[in-house]
XYZ file of N, CA and C in Angstrom:
384
model
N 32.588 120.871 63.082
C 33.256 121.629 64.694
C 34.973 122.180 64.239
N 35.333 123.200 64.115
C 36.463 123.903 63.549
C 37.536 124.414 64.976
N 38.460 125.051 64.289
C 39.547 125.737 65.607
C 39.110 127.375 65.473
N 38.264 127.591 64.555
C 38.294 128.898 64.134
C 37.898 129.976 65.603
N 38.689 130.517 65.925
C 38.051 131.271 67.468
C 38.354 132.820 66.461
N 37.386 133.983 67.024
C 37.768 135.366 66.713
C 38.627 135.854 67.130
N 39.187 137.120 67.304
C 40.408 137.626 68.355
C 39.485 138.088 69.087
N 40.349 138.435 70.426
C 39.494 139.645 71.421
C 39.113 140.434 71.240
N 38.122 140.752 71.494
C 37.511 142.554 71.471
C 37.192 142.589 70.043
N 36.572 141.464 69.089
C 35.947 141.780 67.736
C 34.509 140.906 67.873
N 33.338 141.432 67.065
C 32.157 140.418 67.529
C 32.441 139.649 66.711
N 31.361 138.422 67.488
C 31.365 137.448 66.586
C 30.866 137.379 65.433
N 31.802 136.576 64.552
C 30.914 135.961 63.142
C 31.342 134.474 62.933
N 30.397 134.290 62.287
C 29.774 132.578 61.973
C 30.667 132.215 60.293
N 31.367 131.447 60.845
C 31.675 130.754 59.630
C 30.751 130.613 58.215
N 31.330 131.243 56.755
C 30.201 130.504 55.863
C 29.637 129.152 55.754
N 28.306 129.317 55.369
C 27.419 128.037 55.538
C 28.128 126.677 54.163
N 28.718 127.351 53.518
C 29.515 126.197 52.654
C 30.776 126.034 52.838
N 31.054 125.797 53.820
C 32.463 125.195 54.244
C 32.238 124.294 55.499
N 32.665 123.024 54.475
C 32.880 122.226 55.736
C 34.438 121.467 55.880
N 33.692 121.150 57.636
C 35.801 120.864 58.278
C 35.698 119.407 58.065
N 36.659 118.948 58.326
C 36.908 117.445 58.405
C 36.221 116.780 59.201
N 36.063 117.340 60.262
C 35.039 116.487 61.286
C 33.405 116.482 61.185
N 33.350 117.215 59.924
C 31.760 117.498 59.555
C 31.979 116.878 58.033
N 31.286 115.904 57.838
C 31.177 115.214 56.667
C 30.282 115.788 55.772
N 30.188 116.190 54.592
C 29.153 116.441 53.790
C 27.797 115.501 54.163
N 26.534 116.014 54.245
C 25.723 114.905 54.911
C 24.349 115.739 53.541
N 23.561 115.279 52.729
C 22.221 115.533 52.358
C 21.758 116.200 53.343
N 21.000 117.638 52.851
C 20.356 118.572 53.761
C 19.046 118.362 54.009
N 18.217 117.516 52.992
C 16.880 117.532 52.703
C 16.936 116.204 52.284
N 15.766 115.245 53.278
C 15.245 113.921 52.726
C 15.946 113.112 53.542
N 15.410 111.766 53.657
C 15.939 110.849 55.093
C 16.800 110.008 54.481
N 17.844 109.608 55.374
C 19.253 109.507 55.057
C 18.741 107.630 54.797
N 19.531 107.408 53.553
C 19.008 105.903 53.508
C 19.597 104.700 54.285
N 21.108 105.002 55.424
C 20.961 103.719 56.324
C 20.885 104.474 57.509
N 20.322 105.628 57.852
C 19.875 106.116 59.704
C 18.926 105.123 59.810
N 19.150 104.846 61.153
C 19.005 103.603 62.194
C 17.513 103.952 62.442
N 16.732 103.136 62.566
C 15.338 103.562 63.029
C 15.265 102.947 64.537
N 14.305 104.206 64.994
C 14.457 104.285 66.523
C 12.639 103.827 67.241
N 12.537 103.310 65.915
C 11.148 102.747 66.073
C 11.202 101.258 66.991
N 10.472 101.064 67.796
C 10.525 99.418 68.594
C 10.768 98.319 67.374
N 11.173 97.283 68.036
C 11.317 96.283 66.973
C 9.911 95.474 67.447
N 10.029 94.748 66.650
C 8.378 93.604 66.974
C 8.828 92.555 67.382
N 7.565 92.328 68.330
C 7.708 90.976 69.870
C 8.393 90.161 68.818
N 9.724 89.472 69.099
C 9.659 88.440 68.379
C 10.130 86.907 69.786
N 9.983 85.698 69.218
C 10.365 84.414 70.277
C 11.943 84.754 70.373
N 12.614 84.321 71.730
C 13.648 84.075 72.252
C 14.072 82.796 71.781
N 13.440 82.113 71.441
C 13.681 80.505 71.129
C 14.088 79.714 72.157
N 13.719 79.770 73.221
C 14.317 79.352 74.601
C 13.646 77.657 75.211
N 14.621 76.882 74.743
C 13.931 75.560 74.879
C 13.669 75.273 76.999
N 12.373 74.818 76.668
C 12.275 74.565 78.027
C 11.963 73.155 78.307
N 12.524 72.413 79.027
C 12.534 71.394 79.424
C 11.549 70.856 80.543
N 10.830 69.627 80.572
C 9.439 69.459 81.240
C 10.183 69.371 82.730
N 9.456 69.460 83.888
C 10.197 69.382 84.779
C 9.360 68.016 85.825
N 8.396 67.475 85.041
C 7.736 66.144 85.460
C 6.267 66.900 86.317
N 6.403 67.902 86.629
C 5.642 68.252 87.661
C 4.425 69.254 86.501
N 3.281 68.951 86.732
C 2.518 69.895 85.522
C 2.061 70.986 85.904
N 2.112 71.448 86.996
C 1.685 72.584 87.717
C 2.751 73.651 87.197
N 4.194 73.513 87.575
C 5.226 73.828 87.181
C 6.143 74.091 85.389
N 5.511 72.995 84.839
C 5.726 72.935 83.652
C 4.820 74.121 82.963
N 2.851 74.112 83.480
C 1.959 74.841 82.539
C 2.961 76.197 83.064
N 3.036 76.584 84.177
C 4.127 77.993 84.475
C 5.135 78.144 83.276
N 5.898 77.789 83.073
C 6.738 77.281 82.940
C 6.431 77.771 81.322
N 5.544 77.253 80.989
C 5.171 77.455 79.365
C 4.538 78.653 79.231
N 3.927 78.872 80.528
C 3.224 80.669 79.900
C 4.327 81.673 79.971
N 5.690 81.201 80.051
C 6.399 82.379 79.571
C 7.047 82.334 78.564
N 5.984 81.440 77.378
C 5.819 82.012 76.326
C 5.370 82.869 75.611
N 4.541 83.577 76.567
C 3.332 84.427 76.308
C 4.038 86.155 75.895
N 5.073 85.763 76.444
C 5.698 86.777 76.709
C 6.481 87.025 75.188
N 6.567 86.295 74.784
C 7.840 86.579 73.073
C 6.876 87.291 72.234
N 5.772 86.932 72.960
C 4.579 87.761 71.431
C 4.204 88.767 71.993
N 4.492 89.512 72.905
C 3.946 90.841 73.761
C 5.669 91.676 73.767
N 5.010 93.052 73.378
C 5.787 94.277 73.254
C 6.623 94.273 74.910
N 7.492 94.408 75.124
C 8.454 94.678 76.238
C 7.780 95.283 77.546
N 6.808 96.040 77.306
C 5.781 96.811 78.754
C 4.915 95.777 79.032
N 4.790 94.333 78.220
C 3.820 93.474 78.767
C 4.289 92.181 79.240
N 5.841 92.384 79.565
C 6.079 91.233 80.273
C 6.156 91.110 81.633
N 6.244 92.457 82.264
C 6.503 91.989 83.460
C 5.155 91.762 84.431
N 3.610 91.700 83.669
C 2.462 90.659 83.860
C 2.653 89.769 83.944
N 3.369 88.956 82.776
C 3.579 87.678 82.566
C 4.442 87.072 83.831
N 5.679 87.881 83.889
C 6.917 87.444 84.794
C 6.142 87.230 86.269
N 5.662 88.554 86.288
C 5.094 88.792 87.930
C 3.753 87.138 88.227
N 3.206 86.777 87.121
C 2.406 85.739 87.136
C 2.952 84.635 86.953
N 4.218 84.010 86.323
C 5.078 82.677 86.506
C 5.591 83.039 88.132
N 6.198 84.159 88.559
C 6.731 84.132 89.632
C 5.909 83.781 91.256
N 5.070 84.614 91.084
C 3.611 84.274 91.805
C 3.064 82.712 92.006
N 3.172 82.055 91.058
C 2.854 80.146 90.632
C 3.640 79.846 91.293
N 5.096 79.817 90.860
C 5.976 78.862 90.931
C 6.486 79.052 92.566
N 6.576 80.370 93.114
C 6.301 80.690 94.774
C 5.350 79.667 95.512
N 3.743 79.571 94.921
C 2.853 78.680 95.528
C 3.390 77.756 95.484
N 3.914 76.771 94.016
C 4.108 75.535 93.912
C 5.431 75.095 95.342
N 6.056 76.117 95.355
C 7.351 75.629 96.375
C 6.814 75.741 97.679
N 5.852 76.985 97.885
C 5.394 77.034 99.649
C 4.465 75.380 99.638
N 3.866 74.783 98.569
C 3.016 74.042 98.941
C 3.744 72.707 99.170
N 5.358 72.353 98.512
C 6.527 71.563 99.078
C 6.604 71.876 100.375
N 6.587 72.945 101.010
C 6.621 73.287 102.739
C 5.707 72.208 103.414
N 4.392 72.364 103.049
C 3.112 72.005 103.617
C 3.291 70.579 104.218
N 2.688 70.658 105.121
C 2.947 68.786 106.339
C 1.964 68.293 105.486
N 1.562 67.435 105.491
C 0.323 66.625 104.997
C -0.674 66.957 106.456
N -1.764 66.323 106.257
C -2.900 66.336 107.166
C -2.966 65.043 107.804
N -2.712 65.064 109.087
C -2.571 64.161 110.407
C -1.438 63.888 110.544
N -0.202 64.530 110.215
C 1.131 64.850 110.844
C 1.182 65.403 111.824
N 1.673 64.551 113.039
C 1.646 65.096 114.167
C 2.934 65.995 114.603
N 4.138 65.733 113.839
C 5.237 66.045 114.441
C 5.191 67.781 113.979
N 5.597 68.294 115.186
C 5.637 69.697 115.560
C 6.905 70.409 114.253
N 5.961 71.938 113.632
C 7.193 71.893 112.757
C 8.489 72.909 113.371
N 9.181 72.660 112.729
C 10.450 73.549 112.891
C 10.609 75.115 113.454
N 10.927 75.491 114.439
C 11.094 76.957 115.300
C 11.920 77.476 113.796
N 10.870 78.464 113.760
C 11.621 79.590 112.497
C 13.034 80.138 113.069
N 14.305 81.078 112.417
C 15.063 81.138 112.681
C 16.278 80.329 112.354
N 17.639 80.202 112.372
C 18.958 79.693 112.423
C 18.603 78.370 112.883
N 19.316 77.265 112.132
C 19.209 76.113 112.986
C 20.035 76.187 113.833
N 19.765 75.735 114.920
C 20.088 75.061 116.692
C 21.634 74.564 116.437
N 22.849 74.764 117.123
C 23.911 73.685 116.970
C 23.810 72.685 117.845
N 24.446 71.342 117.474
C 24.130 70.129 118.197
C 24.696 70.277 119.439
N 24.569 68.752 119.908
C 25.184 69.135 121.780
C 26.714 68.690 121.455
N 27.416 69.597 122.754
C 28.817 69.776 122.278
C 29.112 68.399 122.528
N 30.119 68.554 122.107
C 30.969 66.958 122.227
C 31.717 67.111 123.694
N 31.747 65.618 124.350
C 32.371 65.919 125.915
C 33.834 65.839 125.232
N 34.508 66.257 126.548
C 36.437 65.687 126.118
C 36.560 65.006 125.680
N 37.579 64.939 124.789
C 38.036 63.688 124.011
C 39.361 63.789 125.114
N 38.809 62.750 126.033
C 40.161 62.001 126.781
C 40.794 60.694 126.691
N 40.760 60.171 125.152
C 41.165 59.133 124.459
C 42.364 59.297 124.352
N 43.106 60.197 124.518
C 44.588 60.233 124.264
C 45.170 60.694 125.266
N 46.525 59.726 125.073
C 47.134 60.696 126.557
C 48.536 61.783 125.696
N 48.198 62.776 126.196
C 49.078 64.199 125.511
C 50.097 64.248 126.077
N 51.023 63.213 126.455
C 51.943 63.083 127.274
C 53.242 63.276 125.675
N 54.192 64.474 126.025
C 55.474 64.215 124.985
C 56.304 63.202 125.463
C-alpha cells in the first residue's frame, strides 16, 4: 500500500509494477513460498490425557472409550463424546434407582421443603 493519490480531476493511473513500497516486501511471484503455513488439517494425534480408574467397571469402560476420539478427525469426536455422555448419564441415573422391595416412598420432585419452624425461644429474659 502506498500514499500515492491522484489529484482531483485526473484519471486514475496505476503505479508502475516494478516499484515496491516499504509496506509490501518483495516476494517471489511464482512458486510456493518455502515457509508458507499449511492449511490442511493436522493428522489425528492422542492428547496424552491420563485416565484414573474409578473402580466402577461400567464408568471405566466409558472413560476408555474417550481414547477412540484420539484417532479420529475432529468431526468424528462428537459421536464418541455423545456416546460416552449418554453412558455416564445412564450410570448416574442407575444410582438413583431404588432397589426392588424398598417400600419407602420416593421424594416428591421440586425444591426441598423447609424444616419445622422452631418455637419461640423464651429461655432468655431480654431485660436491660
